[in-house]
XYZ file of C-alpha atoms in Angstrom:
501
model
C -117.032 -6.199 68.173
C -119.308 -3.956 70.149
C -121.377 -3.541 67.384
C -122.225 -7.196 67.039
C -120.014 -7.635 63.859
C -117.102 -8.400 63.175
C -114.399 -9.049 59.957
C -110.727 -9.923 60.250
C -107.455 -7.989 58.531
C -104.905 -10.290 57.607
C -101.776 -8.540 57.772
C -98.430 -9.962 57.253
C -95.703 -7.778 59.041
C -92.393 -7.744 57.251
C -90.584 -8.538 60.417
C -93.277 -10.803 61.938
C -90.477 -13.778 62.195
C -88.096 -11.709 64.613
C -91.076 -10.372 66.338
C -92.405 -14.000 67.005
C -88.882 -15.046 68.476
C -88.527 -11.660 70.377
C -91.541 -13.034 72.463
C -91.337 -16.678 74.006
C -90.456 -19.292 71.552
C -92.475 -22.095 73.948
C -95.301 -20.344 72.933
C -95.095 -18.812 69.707
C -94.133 -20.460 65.915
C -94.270 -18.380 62.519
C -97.820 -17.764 61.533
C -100.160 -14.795 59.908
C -100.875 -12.383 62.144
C -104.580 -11.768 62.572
C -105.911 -8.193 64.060
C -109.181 -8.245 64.940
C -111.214 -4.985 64.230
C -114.569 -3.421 64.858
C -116.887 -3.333 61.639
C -120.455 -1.776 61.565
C -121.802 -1.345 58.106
C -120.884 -2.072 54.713
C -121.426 0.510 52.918
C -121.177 3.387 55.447
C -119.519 3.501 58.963
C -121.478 4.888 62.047
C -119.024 7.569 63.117
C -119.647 7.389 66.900
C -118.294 3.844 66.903
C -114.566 4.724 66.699
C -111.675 7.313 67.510
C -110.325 7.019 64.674
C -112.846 7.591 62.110
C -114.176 10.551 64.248
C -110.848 12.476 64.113
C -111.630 13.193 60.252
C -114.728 14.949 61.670
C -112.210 17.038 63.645
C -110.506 18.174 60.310
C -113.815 18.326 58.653
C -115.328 20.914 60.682
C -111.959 22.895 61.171
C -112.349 23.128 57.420
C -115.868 24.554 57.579
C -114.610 27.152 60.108
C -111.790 28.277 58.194
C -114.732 28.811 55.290
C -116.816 30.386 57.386
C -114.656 33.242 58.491
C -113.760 33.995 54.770
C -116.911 34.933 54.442
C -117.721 36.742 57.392
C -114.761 39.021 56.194
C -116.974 39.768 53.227
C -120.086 39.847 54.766
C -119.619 41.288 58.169
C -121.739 43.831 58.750
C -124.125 41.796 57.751
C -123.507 38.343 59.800
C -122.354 39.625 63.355
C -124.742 36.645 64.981
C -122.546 34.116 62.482
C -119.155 35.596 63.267
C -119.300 35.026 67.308
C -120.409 31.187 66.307
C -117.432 31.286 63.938
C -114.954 32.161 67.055
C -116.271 30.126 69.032
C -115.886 27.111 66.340
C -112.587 28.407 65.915
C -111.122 28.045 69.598
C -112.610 24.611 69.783
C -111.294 23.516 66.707
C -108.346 24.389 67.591
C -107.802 22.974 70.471
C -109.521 19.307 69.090
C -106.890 19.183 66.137
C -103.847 19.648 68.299
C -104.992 16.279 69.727
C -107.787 14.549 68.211
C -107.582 11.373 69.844
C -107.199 12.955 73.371
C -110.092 15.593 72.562
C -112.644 12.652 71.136
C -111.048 10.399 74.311
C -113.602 12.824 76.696
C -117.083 10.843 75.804
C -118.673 14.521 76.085
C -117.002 16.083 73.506
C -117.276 13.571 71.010
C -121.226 13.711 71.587
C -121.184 17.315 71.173
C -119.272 17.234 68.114
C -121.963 15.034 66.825
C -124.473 17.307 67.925
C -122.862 20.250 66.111
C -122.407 18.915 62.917
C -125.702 16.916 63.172
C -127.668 19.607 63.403
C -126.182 22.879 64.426
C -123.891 23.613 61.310
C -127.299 22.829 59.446
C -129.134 25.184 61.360
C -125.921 27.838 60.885
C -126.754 26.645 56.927
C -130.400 28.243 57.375
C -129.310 30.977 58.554
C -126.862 32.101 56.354
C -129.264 31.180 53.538
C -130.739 34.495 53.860
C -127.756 36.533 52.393
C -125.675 36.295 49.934
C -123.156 33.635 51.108
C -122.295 31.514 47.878
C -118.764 30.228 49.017
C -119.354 28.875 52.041
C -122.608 27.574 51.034
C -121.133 25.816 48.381
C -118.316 24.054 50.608
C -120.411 23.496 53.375
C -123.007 21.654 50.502
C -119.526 20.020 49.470
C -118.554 18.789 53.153
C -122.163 17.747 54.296
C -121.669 14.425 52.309
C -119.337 13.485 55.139
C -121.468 14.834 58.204
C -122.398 12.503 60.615
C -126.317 11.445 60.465
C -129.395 11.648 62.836
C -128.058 7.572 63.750
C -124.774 8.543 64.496
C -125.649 11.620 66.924
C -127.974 9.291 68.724
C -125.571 6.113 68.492
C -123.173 9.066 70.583
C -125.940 9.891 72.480
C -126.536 6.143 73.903
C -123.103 5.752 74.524
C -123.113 8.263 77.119
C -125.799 6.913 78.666
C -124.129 3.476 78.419
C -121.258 4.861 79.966
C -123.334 6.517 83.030
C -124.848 2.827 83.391
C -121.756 0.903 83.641
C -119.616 3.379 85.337
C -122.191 4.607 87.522
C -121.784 8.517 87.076
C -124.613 10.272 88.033
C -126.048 13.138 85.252
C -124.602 16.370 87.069
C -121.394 14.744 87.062
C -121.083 14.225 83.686
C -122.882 17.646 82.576
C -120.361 19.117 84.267
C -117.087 17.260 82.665
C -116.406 15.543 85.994
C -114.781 12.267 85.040
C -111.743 10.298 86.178
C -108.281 11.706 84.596
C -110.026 14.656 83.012
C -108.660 17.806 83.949
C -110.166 19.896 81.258
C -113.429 20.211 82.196
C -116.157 20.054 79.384
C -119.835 20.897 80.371
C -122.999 20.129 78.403
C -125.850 22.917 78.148
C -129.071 23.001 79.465
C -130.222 22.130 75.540
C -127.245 19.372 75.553
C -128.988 17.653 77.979
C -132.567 18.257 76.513
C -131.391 16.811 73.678
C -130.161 13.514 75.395
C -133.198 13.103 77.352
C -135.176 13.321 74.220
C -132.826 10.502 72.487
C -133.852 8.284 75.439
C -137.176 9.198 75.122
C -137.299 8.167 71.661
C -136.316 4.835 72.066
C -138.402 4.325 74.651
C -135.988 4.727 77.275
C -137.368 5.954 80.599
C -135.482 5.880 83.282
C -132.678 7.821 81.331
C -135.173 10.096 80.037
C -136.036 10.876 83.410
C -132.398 11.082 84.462
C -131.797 13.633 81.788
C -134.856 15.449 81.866
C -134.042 15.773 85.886
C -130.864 17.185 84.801
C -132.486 19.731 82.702
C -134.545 20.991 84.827
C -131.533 21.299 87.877
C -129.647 23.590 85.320
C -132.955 26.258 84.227
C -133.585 26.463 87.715
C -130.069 27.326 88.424
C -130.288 30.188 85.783
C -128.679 28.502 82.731
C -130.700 29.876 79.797
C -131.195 27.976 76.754
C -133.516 27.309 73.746
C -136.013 24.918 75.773
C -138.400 25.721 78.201
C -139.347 24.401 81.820
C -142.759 23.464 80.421
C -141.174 21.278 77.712
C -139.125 19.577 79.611
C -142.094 18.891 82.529
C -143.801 17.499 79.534
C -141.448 14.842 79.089
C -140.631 14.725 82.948
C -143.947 13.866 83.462
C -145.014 11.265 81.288
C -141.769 9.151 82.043
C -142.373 9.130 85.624
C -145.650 7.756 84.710
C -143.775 5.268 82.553
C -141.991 3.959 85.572
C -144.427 3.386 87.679
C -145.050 6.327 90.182
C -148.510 7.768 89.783
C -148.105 10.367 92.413
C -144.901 12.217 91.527
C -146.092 12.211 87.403
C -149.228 14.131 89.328
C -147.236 16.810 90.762
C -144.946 17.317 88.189
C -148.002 17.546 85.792
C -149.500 20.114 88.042
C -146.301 21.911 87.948
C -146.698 21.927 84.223
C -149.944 23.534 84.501
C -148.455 26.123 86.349
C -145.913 26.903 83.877
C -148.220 26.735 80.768
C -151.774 27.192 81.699
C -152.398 26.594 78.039
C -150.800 23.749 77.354
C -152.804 21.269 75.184
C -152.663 17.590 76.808
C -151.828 18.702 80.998
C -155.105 18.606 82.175
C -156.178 15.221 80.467
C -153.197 13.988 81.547
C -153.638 15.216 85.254
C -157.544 13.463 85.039
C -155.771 10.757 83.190
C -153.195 10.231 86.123
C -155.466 10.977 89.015
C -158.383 8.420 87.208
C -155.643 5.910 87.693
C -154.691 6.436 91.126
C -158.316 6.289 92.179
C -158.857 3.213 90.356
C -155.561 1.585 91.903
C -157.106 2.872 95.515
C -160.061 0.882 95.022
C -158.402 -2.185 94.257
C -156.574 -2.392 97.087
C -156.539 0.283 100.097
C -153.747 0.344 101.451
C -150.989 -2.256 99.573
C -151.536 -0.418 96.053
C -150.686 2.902 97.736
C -147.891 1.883 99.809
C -146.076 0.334 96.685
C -146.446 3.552 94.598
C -145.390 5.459 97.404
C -141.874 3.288 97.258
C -141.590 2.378 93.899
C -139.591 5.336 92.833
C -136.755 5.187 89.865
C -136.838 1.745 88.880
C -133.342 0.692 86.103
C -135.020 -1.260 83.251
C -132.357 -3.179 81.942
C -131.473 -2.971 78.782
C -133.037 -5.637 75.837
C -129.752 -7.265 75.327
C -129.011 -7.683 78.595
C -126.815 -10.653 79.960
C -127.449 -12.336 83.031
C -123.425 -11.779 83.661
C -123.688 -7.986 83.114
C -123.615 -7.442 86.603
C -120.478 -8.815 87.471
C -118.881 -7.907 83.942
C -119.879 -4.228 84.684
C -118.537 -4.372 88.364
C -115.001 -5.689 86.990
C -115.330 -2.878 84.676
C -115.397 -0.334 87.551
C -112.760 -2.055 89.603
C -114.993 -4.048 91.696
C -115.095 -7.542 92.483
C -111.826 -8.391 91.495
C -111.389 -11.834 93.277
C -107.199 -11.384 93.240
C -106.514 -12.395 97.252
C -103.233 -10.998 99.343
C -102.311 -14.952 98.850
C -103.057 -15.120 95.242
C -101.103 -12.328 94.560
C -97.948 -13.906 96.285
C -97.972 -16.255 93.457
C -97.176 -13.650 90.824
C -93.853 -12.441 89.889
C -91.943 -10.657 87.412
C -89.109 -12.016 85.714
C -87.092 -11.638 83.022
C -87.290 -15.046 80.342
C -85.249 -16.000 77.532
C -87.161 -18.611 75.606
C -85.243 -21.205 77.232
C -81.872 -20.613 76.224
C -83.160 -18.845 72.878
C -79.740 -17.498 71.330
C -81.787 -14.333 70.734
C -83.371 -13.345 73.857
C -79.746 -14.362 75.554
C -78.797 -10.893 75.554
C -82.093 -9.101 75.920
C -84.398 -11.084 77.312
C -88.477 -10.144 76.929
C -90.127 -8.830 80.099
C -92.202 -10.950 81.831
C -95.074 -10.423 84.636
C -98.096 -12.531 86.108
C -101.276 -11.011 86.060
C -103.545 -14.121 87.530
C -102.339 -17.697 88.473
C -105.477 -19.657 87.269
C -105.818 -19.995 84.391
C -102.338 -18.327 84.298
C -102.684 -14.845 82.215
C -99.171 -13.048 81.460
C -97.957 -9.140 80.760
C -94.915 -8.875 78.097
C -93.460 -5.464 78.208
C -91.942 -3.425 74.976
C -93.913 -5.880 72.684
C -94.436 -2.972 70.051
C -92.218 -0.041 69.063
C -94.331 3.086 68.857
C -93.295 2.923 64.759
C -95.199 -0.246 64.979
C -97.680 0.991 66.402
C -98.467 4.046 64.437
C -98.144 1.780 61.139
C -100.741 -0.695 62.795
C -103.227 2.708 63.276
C -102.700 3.489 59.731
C -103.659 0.523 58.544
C -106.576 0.152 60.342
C -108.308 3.334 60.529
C -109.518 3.438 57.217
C -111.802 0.265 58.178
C -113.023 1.997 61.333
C -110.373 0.222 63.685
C -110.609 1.104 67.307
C -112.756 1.540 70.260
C -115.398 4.499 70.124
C -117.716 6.448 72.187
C -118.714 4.160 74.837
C -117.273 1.240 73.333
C -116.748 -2.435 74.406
C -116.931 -5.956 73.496
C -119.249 -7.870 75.410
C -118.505 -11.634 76.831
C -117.326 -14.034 74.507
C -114.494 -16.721 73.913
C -111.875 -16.606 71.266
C -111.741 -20.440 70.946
C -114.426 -22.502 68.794
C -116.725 -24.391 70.812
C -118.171 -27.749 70.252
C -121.066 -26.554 68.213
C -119.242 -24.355 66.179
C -116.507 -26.572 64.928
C -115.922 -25.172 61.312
C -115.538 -21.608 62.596
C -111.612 -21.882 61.768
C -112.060 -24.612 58.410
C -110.764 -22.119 55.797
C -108.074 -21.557 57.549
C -106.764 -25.201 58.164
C -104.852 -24.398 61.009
C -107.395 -26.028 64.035
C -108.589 -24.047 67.207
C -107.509 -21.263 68.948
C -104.842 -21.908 71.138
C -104.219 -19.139 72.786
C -104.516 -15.005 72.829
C -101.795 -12.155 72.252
C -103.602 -9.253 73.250
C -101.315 -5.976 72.308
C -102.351 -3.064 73.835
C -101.298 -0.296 71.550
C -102.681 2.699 73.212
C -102.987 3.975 76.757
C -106.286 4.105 78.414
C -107.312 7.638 81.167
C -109.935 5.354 82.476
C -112.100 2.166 81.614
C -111.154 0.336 78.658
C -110.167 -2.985 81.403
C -109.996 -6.597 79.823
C -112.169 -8.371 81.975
C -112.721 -12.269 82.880
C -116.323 -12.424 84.793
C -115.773 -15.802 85.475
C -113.184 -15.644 87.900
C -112.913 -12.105 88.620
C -110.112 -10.835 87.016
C -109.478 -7.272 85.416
C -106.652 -6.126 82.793
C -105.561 -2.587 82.353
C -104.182 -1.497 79.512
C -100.801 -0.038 78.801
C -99.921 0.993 75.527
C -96.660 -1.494 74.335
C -97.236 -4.217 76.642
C -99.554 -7.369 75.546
C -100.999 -10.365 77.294
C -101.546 -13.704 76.889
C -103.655 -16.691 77.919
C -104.187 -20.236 76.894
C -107.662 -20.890 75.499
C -107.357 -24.279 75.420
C -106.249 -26.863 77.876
C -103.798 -29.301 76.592
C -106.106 -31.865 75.747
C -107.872 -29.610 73.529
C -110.883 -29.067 75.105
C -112.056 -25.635 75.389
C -111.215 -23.650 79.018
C -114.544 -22.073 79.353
C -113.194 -19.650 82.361
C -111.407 -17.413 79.905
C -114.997 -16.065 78.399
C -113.816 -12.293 78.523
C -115.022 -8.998 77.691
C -113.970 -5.145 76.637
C -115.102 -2.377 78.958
C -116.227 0.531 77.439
C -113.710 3.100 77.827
C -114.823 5.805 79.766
C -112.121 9.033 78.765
C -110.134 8.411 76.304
C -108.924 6.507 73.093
C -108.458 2.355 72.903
C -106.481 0.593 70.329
C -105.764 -3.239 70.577
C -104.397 -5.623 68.320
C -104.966 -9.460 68.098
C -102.594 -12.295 67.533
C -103.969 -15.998 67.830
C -102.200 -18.986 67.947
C -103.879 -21.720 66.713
C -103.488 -25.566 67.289
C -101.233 -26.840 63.874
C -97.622 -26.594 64.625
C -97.980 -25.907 67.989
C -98.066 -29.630 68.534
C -94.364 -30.252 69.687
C -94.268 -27.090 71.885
C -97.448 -27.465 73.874
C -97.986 -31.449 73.504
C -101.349 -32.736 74.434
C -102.018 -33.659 78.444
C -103.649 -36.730 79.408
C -106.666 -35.806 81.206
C -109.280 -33.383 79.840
C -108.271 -30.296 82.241
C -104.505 -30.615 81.698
């Protein structure tokens, strides 16, 4: 999925039969049902890109906590430093376990739970190397197997930043917890957001080093102490505003950095460096050189895989651009259908709502129990099954195109009809199903589940239904797939005449 990879769980549900008819029997025959989930590695899953995986962690480090203060109670005279770490660990664990999804849900913490166990429980390991310690050493050398690596505190790392892009949250905001539906705030430190800027930085990432590093230096001059220094972070400050173009402000701030360590090995040849540059780019032109430095600012490098859709797919994503008119919408309705006179929905017919007219897109409502659900999750999240820090699936169709006509051979059962989307989890914000092509945006609520037609009746693909996942700003996504492909559908959907019917 957003990973770029992809593998398919065939699961047959005991009661898929009466949960086929319980639907809309125009649309929907007997077949497998296929979930699609999110698959990163073979051999080892990144942690950061699911929920599910990540509330383990949660457990994981509650464990080394609860090891931790058995031996401060033999060692305590000895390890005050280690015991205030240990309480803190303690609150926090405690309130992540009593709801890990909800806890990892808040993009923040689940970056600074990679962060801790990354590299602060090692450093906590250094420490306590020094004494005598040879419990907890040995279950914390036990439990580091499963700690998340240098990839997956960075892979956290550029999903904040991903979220920040597409959402459009400025740094201070997150820093301080600020984000829609969140009403436990969650701040990161002054060396939080070192540490971000410095994963940007990295990967050669410049404007968000320079967001970051910005953000850094707002919170030392504000009083926040930490473990970095104004001159490191004006090191980095500096040379990414160079990056991106503006001569004059990577002068100053390299002058500042002079200031702050007179010492400091490569200022000055950057300064000559710099001001070298500026001289030369006077010479070559007076007057329009300088006046473009002078406005060039914070330029947004897009990103190397980016789409030349990701502009509108983003703005759907943030509720913008949704091209759903006061007449459009006086073509939806609600209604409650019984498969045409299906003896089983008689009595209790299935819930029914429009959510676009063209191509028509429909909500069912109490699609899955909550039992269903759960089983579904436990299934799945030993194969790393749901949506993670920052995650999303970017545009694509769910039908086979023309070039890619064997994509469903194995199966034997033709094209993709049409999508059942089950939404098995409720979203605090982001986490939309969005169509860039004609502006539409789905919200998920947890036991309802849409569908489409992918396919026109003549068989041809509809190539307005190329959708995307939005990254899902605070809290935890789970979604199920059930496709419907073309054999024995043929009698219930017969084929139109033209090539748009």
């Amino acid at each position: 999925m957003f990973s770029g990879f992809s593998f398919h769980l065939r699961v047959q549900l005991r009661n898929e039969k009466n949960l086929l008819h319980s639907l809309n029997m125009r649309y929907f025959s007997p077949c497998l049902l296929w979930i699609s989930w999110c698959y990163v590695s073979q051999t080892r899953a990144e942690f950061f890109t699911s929920i599910g995986q990540m509330t383990d962690l949660i457990y994981l480090e509650k464990d080394l906590v609860k090891s931790l203060k058995e031996y401060i109670t033999a060692e305590e005279a000895k390890l005050s430093a280690i015991k205030s770490w240990a309480e803190k660990l303690d609150e926090l664990t405690h309130t992540s376990t009593s709801d890990p999804e909800g806890y990892l849900g808040h993009p923040v913490n689940a970056y600074k739970l990679m962060k801790r166990l990354n590299t602060e429980w090692l450093r906590l390991e250094s420490l306590v190397l020094q004494h005598t310690s040879d419990n907890f050493i040995a279950n914390l050398s036990i439990q580091r197997q499963h700690f998340p690596t240098n990839e997956d505190e960075s892979g956290a790392a550029k999903a904040l930043m991903r979220l920040q892009d597409t959402y459009r949250l400025d740094s201070d905001s997150i820093s301080k917890g600020r984000l829609p539906g969140v009403q436990d705030l969650v701040s990161l430190s002054v060396d939080d957001c070192f540490e971000l800027g410095k994963v940007a930085y990295n990967d050669g990432d410049y404007y968000h080093t320079l967001l970051w590093m910005e953000q850094t230096l707002k919170q030392l001059e504000e009083g926040e102490t930490g473990g970095v220094t104004k001159a490191e972070v004006l090191d980095y400050l500096s040379y990414s505003v160079y990056q991106m173009g503006d001569l004059r402000r990577a002068i100053e701030l390299t002058k500042c950095l002079i200031a702050a360590d007179p010492k400091h090995l490569r200022a000055k040849s950057n300064l000559n460096y710099f001001n070298n540059l500026l001289r030369q780019q006077k010479q070559d032109d007076e007057e329009s050189d300088v006046e473009s430095s002078e406005s060039q600012g914070v330029k947004y490098a897009p990103p190397v895989d980016y789409l030349p859709e990701r502009d509108t797919y983003e703005a759907l994503c943030r509720g913008e651009g949704i091209k759903m008119t006061a007449r459009r919408q006086r073509r939806l309705f609600c209604r409650y259908h019984n498969g045409n006179s299906n003896p089983r929905l008689l009595i209790a017919p299935i819930k029914e709502e429009d959510e676009w007219d063209s191509p028509h897109i429909v909500r069912y409502y109490e699609v899955l129990s909550d039992a269903e659900i759960e089983r579904i999750k436990d299934l799945a999240k030993p194969r790393v099954a749901n949506y993670g820090v920052g995650g999303q699936y970017e545009p694509h169709f769910d039908f086979s195109r023309k070039e890619e006509q064997d994509a469903f051979k194995e199966l034997g059962t033709g094209n993709r009809l049409a999508t059942f989307l089950n939404y098995m989890s409720d979203v605090t914000a982001g986490g939309a199903t969005v169509f860039p092509d004609f502006g539409a945006a789905i919200y998920p609520k947890k036991g309802t589940a849409v569908f489409w037609y992918n396919l026109f009746r003549s068989g041809e693909g509809d190539y307005r239904t190329r959708h995307a996942a939005c990254p899902v700003l605070v809290g935890s996504k789970w979604v199920s797939n059930k496709w419907i492909h073309e054999r024995g559908q043929e009698f219930k959907r017969p084929c139109g005449l033209t090539e748009v019917d």
